[in-house]
Amino acid sequence: MASDVLMPQMGESIAEGTIVRWIKKVGDSVDRDEPLFEISTDKVDAEIPSPAAGVLTTILAHEGETVPVNSVVAIIAPAGTQPVVATPAAPVHMVLPSAPKAQGDGAPASKTASAPAALAVVETAPPAAPAASSTEARLRQKSSPLVRRIAQEHQVDIAQLQGTGISGRVTKSDILTYIEKGGAPAPATAASASAPTLGHTPATGAGLAGQTVPLSVMRRKIAEHMVLSKRTSAHVHTVFEVNYSRLDQIRKAKKAEYEASGAKLTYLSFIVKAVVEALRQVPVMNASVDANNNVSYHRQVNVGIAVALDWGLIVPVIKAADEKSLLGISKAITDLADRARAKQLKPDDVQGGTFTVTNPGGIGAQFGLPIINQPQVGILGVGAIEKRAVVIDDAIGIRLMGYLSLAFDHRVVDGAVGDQFMALIKHQLENWDPKQA
């Protein structure tokens, strides 16, 4: 039976993707999970694996085309389907290995005519198109849908820009810098092609002063998801203050050891590990609610980590976080953040989260009141960690302090349960056993 190949949804706010390159061609045999094609979105560039083993018989979305998520872009037929060599003037067709005989005189029928249409007759080349279409496809390969929209609004020829993205693609930062400088393209340096840093174009998707522009597809999807969440869940927030002084000592003692293992030991590593332990003890926080108001309690703890990028926000997921040590969690955070900024996340990396952690404190916020990532029932916000004067045993001392905020769905989680969950996290962080590091 044939299998449809779909354009994956690389994150909650992604509505479309561009086919950058077909790794396999019509007629090629493919194995399940073997890289099949490469896509580019406003947030992620990724190689998409094949959903099934067999033969690639149909390509419905060609290189350079932008299609909505969940659209069928190709068809994979069962193994054994063979190509028929065509003359130079005729397109190559795919046929099944055998076809039923024609009724009546018993003569064999044409394989092309008798085979099922979905599998048997497939042209390998796209229909003829004007010369401009090939130029458009080439430009699409060098930019995301958002970048092309900005270029169209400002009448910028993308072909004239030297992109700093993967394979020379023009990024949002490239084109906005180009426009701000009055048409002077930014030089492509090794630093600009690396992970985004603070000070670049903000992740808000803001345009230039004096402009009135419609929301991009990405911003519209984010808006829809956030408004839906506020309408769906009864949001309640609670805020706890945490003393990180003990963790600071442990982190300084173990930092070099972790770096030697290829991981960064950050406060976020400790926080995620503490969240995992609390989710084990309060399983209702590791649940989700479906459209029929059924609550599913997940066996596995999959923690999503919000990563802020110059061009948006994405939440890659640490799968089976409850089976990982602190070192394992640190490596996972480093890996996912690096691949998110390099646009190398896979579809599976952004799916299946059961709880989310976001870190506005990394930019300096004391704490945030985040919106729940549906259909989850909770999200933890990490505030800035800084030295403060605090009262300790009737004396004033300097300690490393920070706030943690929790948004939870009051339809499922009572206030006392939410506070119990936060108290467990606070206790774990303030009384960390150095042996657990």
Coordinates of C-alpha atoms in Angstrom, one line a residue:
M1 CA 0.0 0.0 0.0
A2 CA 1.3 3.4 -0.9
S3 CA 2.3 5.9 1.8
D4 CA 1.8 9.7 1.6
V5 CA 4.8 11.9 2.5
L6 CA 3.6 15.0 4.3
M7 CA 5.1 18.4 4.9
P8 CA 5.8 18.3 8.6
Q9 CA 4.9 21.0 11.1
M10 CA 8.1 22.2 12.6
G11 CA 6.7 23.9 15.7
E12 CA 3.4 25.3 16.8
S13 CA 3.7 28.5 14.9
I14 CA 4.9 27.1 11.5
A15 CA 2.2 27.1 8.8
E16 CA 4.2 26.3 5.7
G17 CA 7.6 25.0 4.5
T18 CA 9.7 25.3 1.4
I19 CA 11.2 22.3 -0.4
V20 CA 14.8 23.2 -0.7
R21 CA 16.2 19.9 -2.1
W22 CA 15.0 16.4 -2.9
I23 CA 17.6 14.0 -1.7
K24 CA 15.9 11.1 -3.4
K25 CA 14.6 11.2 -7.0
V26 CA 11.6 9.5 -8.6
G27 CA 12.4 5.8 -9.0
D28 CA 14.9 5.7 -6.1
S29 CA 14.5 3.1 -3.4
V30 CA 14.2 4.4 0.1
D31 CA 14.4 2.9 3.6
R32 CA 12.2 4.0 6.5
D33 CA 13.7 7.0 8.3
E34 CA 16.3 7.6 5.5
P35 CA 16.6 11.3 4.6
L36 CA 14.2 12.0 1.8
F37 CA 14.1 15.8 1.3
E38 CA 15.2 19.1 2.8
I39 CA 12.9 21.8 3.9
S40 CA 13.3 25.4 5.1
T41 CA 10.8 27.4 7.3
D42 CA 11.0 30.7 9.1
K43 CA 12.6 28.8 12.1
V44 CA 14.0 25.5 11.0
D45 CA 16.0 24.0 8.2
A46 CA 15.9 20.2 8.3
E47 CA 16.2 17.0 6.4
I48 CA 12.9 15.1 6.5
P49 CA 13.1 11.3 6.9
S50 CA 11.0 8.9 4.8
P51 CA 7.9 7.7 6.7
A52 CA 8.1 4.2 5.0
A53 CA 10.3 1.9 3.0
G54 CA 9.7 1.4 -0.7
V55 CA 10.1 3.3 -4.0
L56 CA 9.6 7.1 -4.5
T57 CA 7.0 7.1 -7.3
T58 CA 5.6 10.6 -7.1
I59 CA 6.9 14.1 -6.3
L60 CA 4.0 16.5 -5.9
A61 CA 6.0 19.5 -4.5
H62 CA 9.1 20.4 -6.4
E63 CA 12.3 22.2 -5.3
G64 CA 11.6 25.8 -4.5
E65 CA 7.8 25.3 -3.9
T66 CA 6.3 26.5 -0.6
V67 CA 3.4 24.4 0.7
P68 CA 1.2 24.3 3.8
V69 CA 2.0 21.9 6.6
N70 CA 0.4 18.4 6.3
S71 CA 0.2 18.7 2.5
V72 CA 1.1 15.6 0.6
V73 CA 4.4 16.3 -1.1
A74 CA 5.3 12.8 -2.4
I75 CA 4.1 9.2 -2.6
I76 CA 6.1 6.1 -1.7
A77 CA 5.0 2.8 -3.3
P78 CA 5.7 -0.7 -2.0
A79 CA 9.1 -2.2 -2.7
G80 CA 9.3 -3.8 -6.2
T81 CA 7.9 -0.9 -8.2
Q82 CA 10.2 -0.5 -11.2
P83 CA 10.8 2.5 -13.5
V84 CA 10.3 2.1 -17.2
V85 CA 13.1 3.7 -19.4
A86 CA 11.5 6.2 -21.7
T87 CA 12.7 7.7 -25.0
P88 CA 14.4 11.2 -24.7
A89 CA 11.2 12.8 -26.0
A90 CA 8.9 11.2 -23.5
P91 CA 8.8 11.5 -19.7
V92 CA 9.8 8.6 -17.5
H93 CA 6.8 6.8 -16.0
M94 CA 6.6 4.6 -13.0
V95 CA 4.8 1.3 -13.4
L96 CA 3.9 -1.7 -11.2
P97 CA 6.0 -4.8 -11.9
S98 CA 3.0 -6.5 -13.6
A99 CA -0.5 -5.6 -14.8
P100 CA -3.7 -7.6 -15.3
K101 CA -4.5 -8.9 -18.7
A102 CA -7.2 -7.2 -20.8
Q103 CA -10.5 -9.0 -20.9
G104 CA -11.7 -10.5 -24.2
D105 CA -8.8 -11.6 -26.4
G106 CA -6.4 -12.4 -23.6
A107 CA -3.7 -10.0 -24.9
P108 CA -1.7 -8.2 -22.2
A109 CA -2.9 -4.7 -21.6
S110 CA -0.6 -1.7 -21.5
K111 CA 1.2 -1.5 -18.1
T112 CA 0.9 2.3 -18.1
A113 CA -2.8 2.2 -18.8
S114 CA -3.8 -0.6 -16.4
A115 CA -1.8 0.2 -13.3
P116 CA -3.4 2.3 -10.6
A117 CA -3.1 6.0 -11.3
A118 CA -1.7 6.9 -7.9
L119 CA 1.3 4.5 -8.3
A120 CA 1.7 3.6 -11.9
V121 CA 1.9 6.7 -14.0
V122 CA 4.0 9.5 -12.7
E123 CA 6.0 12.1 -14.6
T124 CA 9.4 12.7 -13.1
A125 CA 9.7 16.2 -14.5
P126 CA 7.4 19.1 -13.5
P127 CA 5.1 20.6 -16.1
A128 CA 6.6 23.2 -18.4
A129 CA 6.6 26.6 -16.9
P130 CA 7.7 30.1 -17.9
A131 CA 11.4 31.0 -17.5
A132 CA 10.5 33.3 -14.5
S133 CA 9.3 30.3 -12.5
S134 CA 12.8 28.8 -12.5
T135 CA 14.2 32.1 -11.2
E136 CA 11.5 32.2 -8.5
A137 CA 12.4 28.6 -7.5
R138 CA 16.1 29.5 -7.2
L139 CA 15.3 32.5 -5.0
R140 CA 13.0 30.5 -2.8
Q141 CA 15.9 28.1 -2.2
K142 CA 17.9 31.0 -0.8
S143 CA 15.3 32.4 1.6
S144 CA 12.3 31.7 3.8
P145 CA 8.7 32.7 3.1
L146 CA 9.0 35.6 5.5
V147 CA 12.1 36.9 3.9
R148 CA 10.5 36.8 0.5
R149 CA 7.5 38.8 1.8
I150 CA 9.8 41.5 3.2
A151 CA 11.7 41.6 0.0
Q152 CA 8.5 42.0 -2.0
E153 CA 7.3 44.8 0.2
H154 CA 10.5 46.7 -0.1
Q155 CA 11.2 45.8 -3.7
V156 CA 14.5 44.1 -2.9
D157 CA 16.1 41.6 -5.3
I158 CA 17.1 38.7 -3.0
A159 CA 19.5 37.5 -5.7
Q160 CA 21.7 40.6 -5.0
L161 CA 22.1 39.8 -1.3
Q162 CA 24.9 37.6 0.1
G163 CA 23.1 35.4 2.7
T164 CA 24.7 34.4 6.0
G165 CA 22.4 31.5 6.6
I166 CA 22.9 27.8 5.8
S167 CA 24.1 27.2 2.2
G168 CA 24.1 31.0 1.7
R169 CA 20.4 31.5 2.3
V170 CA 19.3 35.0 3.0
T171 CA 18.0 35.3 6.6
K172 CA 15.6 37.8 8.1
S173 CA 18.5 39.6 9.7
D174 CA 20.3 39.9 6.4
I175 CA 17.4 41.6 4.6
L176 CA 16.5 43.9 7.4
T177 CA 20.1 45.0 7.7
Y178 CA 20.2 45.5 4.0
I179 CA 17.0 47.7 4.1
E180 CA 18.2 49.7 7.2
K181 CA 21.5 50.5 5.5
G182 CA 19.7 51.8 2.4
G183 CA 20.5 48.9 0.2
A184 CA 24.0 48.0 1.4
P185 CA 24.2 44.3 2.1
A186 CA 25.8 43.2 5.3
P187 CA 29.1 41.3 4.9
A188 CA 28.9 37.6 5.4
T189 CA 31.3 36.9 8.2
A190 CA 31.8 33.7 10.2
A191 CA 30.3 35.4 13.3
S192 CA 27.1 36.5 11.5
A193 CA 26.6 33.0 10.1
S194 CA 26.9 31.4 13.6
A195 CA 24.3 31.3 16.3
P196 CA 22.3 34.5 16.9
T197 CA 23.2 36.7 19.8
L198 CA 21.6 39.5 21.7
G199 CA 21.8 42.8 19.8
H200 CA 20.7 41.3 16.5
T201 CA 17.2 41.8 15.1
P202 CA 14.8 41.1 17.9
A203 CA 12.6 38.0 17.8
T204 CA 9.4 40.2 17.8
G205 CA 9.3 40.3 14.0
A206 CA 9.1 44.1 14.2
G207 CA 9.4 46.1 10.9
L208 CA 10.9 49.5 10.3
A209 CA 9.8 52.7 11.9
G210 CA 6.8 54.3 10.1
Q211 CA 5.7 51.0 8.5
T212 CA 2.3 49.4 8.7
V213 CA 2.5 45.8 7.8
P214 CA 0.3 42.8 8.3
L215 CA 1.2 40.0 10.7
S216 CA 3.5 37.4 9.1
V217 CA 2.2 33.9 8.9
M218 CA 4.4 32.9 11.8
R219 CA 3.1 35.8 14.0
R220 CA -0.5 34.9 13.1
K221 CA 0.0 31.3 14.1
I222 CA 1.6 32.3 17.4
A223 CA -1.3 34.7 18.1
E224 CA -3.8 32.0 17.3
H225 CA -2.1 29.5 19.6
M226 CA -1.8 32.0 22.5
V227 CA -5.3 33.3 22.2
L228 CA -6.6 29.7 22.0
S229 CA -4.6 28.8 25.1
K230 CA -6.0 31.8 27.1
R231 CA -9.6 30.8 26.0
T232 CA -9.1 27.2 26.8
S233 CA -7.2 27.0 30.1
A234 CA -8.1 28.7 33.3
H235 CA -4.7 30.3 33.9
V236 CA -3.4 30.7 37.4
H237 CA 0.1 31.9 38.3
T238 CA 2.2 31.4 41.4
V239 CA 5.7 32.8 42.0
F240 CA 8.4 31.4 44.3
E241 CA 11.8 32.8 45.3
V242 CA 14.8 30.5 45.2
N243 CA 18.2 30.8 46.8
Y244 CA 20.8 29.6 44.2
S245 CA 23.9 30.1 46.4
R246 CA 24.4 26.3 47.0
L247 CA 23.9 25.5 43.3
D248 CA 26.4 28.3 42.4
Q249 CA 29.1 26.5 44.4
I250 CA 28.3 23.2 42.8
R251 CA 28.2 24.6 39.4
K252 CA 31.6 26.3 39.8
A253 CA 33.1 23.1 41.0
K254 CA 31.7 20.9 38.2
K255 CA 31.7 23.4 35.3
A256 CA 35.1 22.3 33.8
E257 CA 34.3 18.6 34.2
Y258 CA 31.0 19.1 32.3
E259 CA 32.7 21.2 29.5
A260 CA 35.2 18.4 29.1
S261 CA 32.3 16.1 28.5
G262 CA 30.8 18.4 25.8
A263 CA 28.1 19.9 28.0
K264 CA 27.4 23.3 29.6
L265 CA 26.4 23.1 33.2
T266 CA 24.0 26.1 33.6
Y267 CA 21.4 27.0 36.2
L268 CA 18.9 25.9 33.6
S269 CA 20.3 22.3 33.7
F270 CA 19.7 22.1 37.5
I271 CA 16.2 23.7 37.1
V272 CA 15.1 21.2 34.4
K273 CA 16.4 18.3 36.5
A274 CA 14.5 19.6 39.5
V275 CA 11.3 20.0 37.4
V276 CA 11.6 16.4 36.2
E277 CA 11.8 15.1 39.8
A278 CA 8.8 17.3 40.8
L279 CA 6.8 16.0 37.8
R280 CA 7.4 12.4 39.0
Q281 CA 6.0 13.3 42.4
V282 CA 3.1 15.4 41.1
P283 CA 2.0 13.5 37.9
V284 CA -1.0 15.8 37.3
M285 CA 1.5 18.4 36.2
N286 CA 2.7 16.0 33.5
A287 CA -0.7 15.7 31.9
S288 CA -2.6 17.1 29.0
V289 CA -6.3 17.8 28.2
D290 CA -7.9 16.9 24.9
A291 CA -10.9 18.6 23.1
N292 CA -13.3 16.2 24.9
N293 CA -12.0 17.3 28.4
N294 CA -10.2 14.0 28.9
V295 CA -7.0 14.2 31.0
S296 CA -4.1 12.0 29.8
Y297 CA -1.4 11.3 32.4
H298 CA 1.8 10.8 30.5
R299 CA 4.2 8.0 31.5
Q300 CA 7.2 9.7 30.0
V301 CA 8.5 13.2 31.0
N302 CA 9.3 15.2 27.9
V303 CA 10.4 18.7 28.8
G304 CA 10.2 21.5 26.2
I305 CA 12.8 24.2 26.4
A306 CA 11.9 27.5 24.8
V307 CA 14.8 28.9 22.7
A308 CA 14.7 32.5 21.6
L309 CA 16.0 33.1 18.1
D310 CA 16.6 36.3 16.1
W311 CA 13.8 35.2 13.8
G312 CA 11.3 33.8 16.3
L313 CA 10.8 31.3 19.1
I314 CA 10.9 27.5 19.1
V315 CA 10.4 24.9 21.8
P316 CA 12.6 21.8 21.1
V317 CA 11.8 18.9 23.5
I318 CA 14.1 16.8 25.7
K319 CA 12.6 13.4 25.3
A320 CA 12.6 10.9 28.2
A321 CA 14.1 13.6 30.5
D322 CA 13.1 11.4 33.5
E323 CA 15.6 8.8 32.3
K324 CA 18.5 11.3 32.1
S325 CA 21.1 12.4 34.6
L326 CA 22.1 16.0 35.2
L327 CA 24.9 15.5 32.7
G328 CA 22.5 14.0 30.2
I329 CA 20.1 16.9 30.6
S330 CA 22.9 19.4 30.2
K331 CA 24.0 17.7 27.0
A332 CA 20.5 17.6 25.6
I333 CA 19.9 21.4 26.3
T334 CA 23.2 22.3 24.7
D335 CA 22.5 20.1 21.7
L336 CA 18.9 21.3 21.1
A337 CA 19.8 25.0 21.6
D338 CA 22.7 24.7 19.2
R339 CA 20.7 22.9 16.5
A340 CA 17.8 25.3 16.9
R341 CA 20.0 28.3 16.3
A342 CA 21.7 26.5 13.3
K343 CA 18.3 25.5 11.9
Q344 CA 19.1 21.8 12.1
L345 CA 16.2 20.5 14.2
K346 CA 14.3 17.5 13.1
P347 CA 10.5 17.2 13.1
D348 CA 10.6 14.9 16.1
D349 CA 12.7 17.4 18.1
V350 CA 9.7 19.8 18.4
Q351 CA 6.9 17.4 19.1
G352 CA 5.7 15.4 22.1
G353 CA 6.4 17.8 24.9
T354 CA 4.5 17.2 28.2
F355 CA 5.7 20.2 30.1
T356 CA 7.6 23.4 29.1
V357 CA 10.3 25.6 30.7
T358 CA 10.9 29.1 29.4
N359 CA 13.7 31.4 30.5
P360 CA 12.9 35.2 30.3
G361 CA 15.5 35.8 33.0
G362 CA 18.2 35.2 30.4
I363 CA 17.3 38.7 29.0
G364 CA 16.9 40.2 32.5
A365 CA 13.3 39.8 33.4
Q366 CA 12.7 39.3 37.2
F367 CA 10.0 36.8 36.4
G368 CA 7.3 36.3 33.7
L369 CA 3.8 35.1 33.7
P370 CA 3.9 32.7 30.7
I371 CA 1.0 31.3 28.7
I372 CA 0.5 27.5 28.8
N373 CA 1.6 25.6 25.7
Q374 CA -1.6 23.6 24.8
P375 CA -2.5 20.9 25.4
Q376 CA -0.2 20.8 28.4
V377 CA -1.3 22.0 31.9
G378 CA 1.7 23.8 33.1
I379 CA 4.7 26.0 32.1
L380 CA 7.6 27.2 34.3
G381 CA 9.2 30.6 33.9
V382 CA 12.7 31.2 35.0
G383 CA 13.6 34.7 36.2
A384 CA 16.9 36.5 36.4
I385 CA 19.4 35.0 38.8
E386 CA 21.3 37.8 40.6
K387 CA 22.8 38.7 44.0
R388 CA 20.4 40.4 46.4
A389 CA 20.4 41.4 50.1
V390 CA 18.3 39.0 52.0
V391 CA 17.5 38.4 55.7
I392 CA 19.2 35.3 57.1
D393 CA 18.7 34.5 60.8
D394 CA 17.9 38.1 61.6
A395 CA 20.9 39.3 59.7
I396 CA 21.3 40.8 56.2
G397 CA 23.4 38.8 53.8
I398 CA 24.2 38.7 50.1
R399 CA 22.9 35.6 48.3
L400 CA 22.3 34.6 44.7
M401 CA 18.5 34.7 44.3
G402 CA 15.9 34.3 41.6
Y403 CA 12.2 33.9 41.0
L404 CA 10.4 30.9 39.4
S405 CA 6.9 31.4 38.1
L406 CA 4.4 28.7 37.3
A407 CA 1.4 28.9 35.1
F408 CA -1.0 26.0 35.6
D409 CA -4.5 25.0 34.2
H410 CA -7.0 25.4 37.1
R411 CA -9.4 23.1 35.3
V412 CA -7.1 20.2 36.2
V413 CA -4.6 21.5 38.9
D414 CA -5.8 23.1 42.2
G415 CA -3.9 26.0 43.6
A416 CA -2.5 23.9 46.5
V417 CA -1.2 21.3 44.1
G418 CA 0.5 24.0 42.0
D419 CA 2.2 25.4 45.1
Q420 CA 3.2 21.9 46.2
F421 CA 4.8 21.3 42.8
M422 CA 6.8 24.6 43.2
A423 CA 7.8 23.9 46.8
L424 CA 9.3 20.6 45.6
I425 CA 11.4 22.4 42.9
K426 CA 12.5 25.1 45.4
H427 CA 13.6 22.5 48.0
Q428 CA 15.5 20.5 45.4
L429 CA 17.4 23.5 44.1
E430 CA 18.2 24.9 47.6
N431 CA 19.3 21.5 49.0
W432 CA 21.1 20.0 46.1
D433 CA 23.2 17.0 46.8
P434 CA 26.7 17.5 45.2
K435 CA 26.8 13.7 44.5
Q436 CA 23.8 14.2 42.1
A437 CA 26.0 16.5 40.0

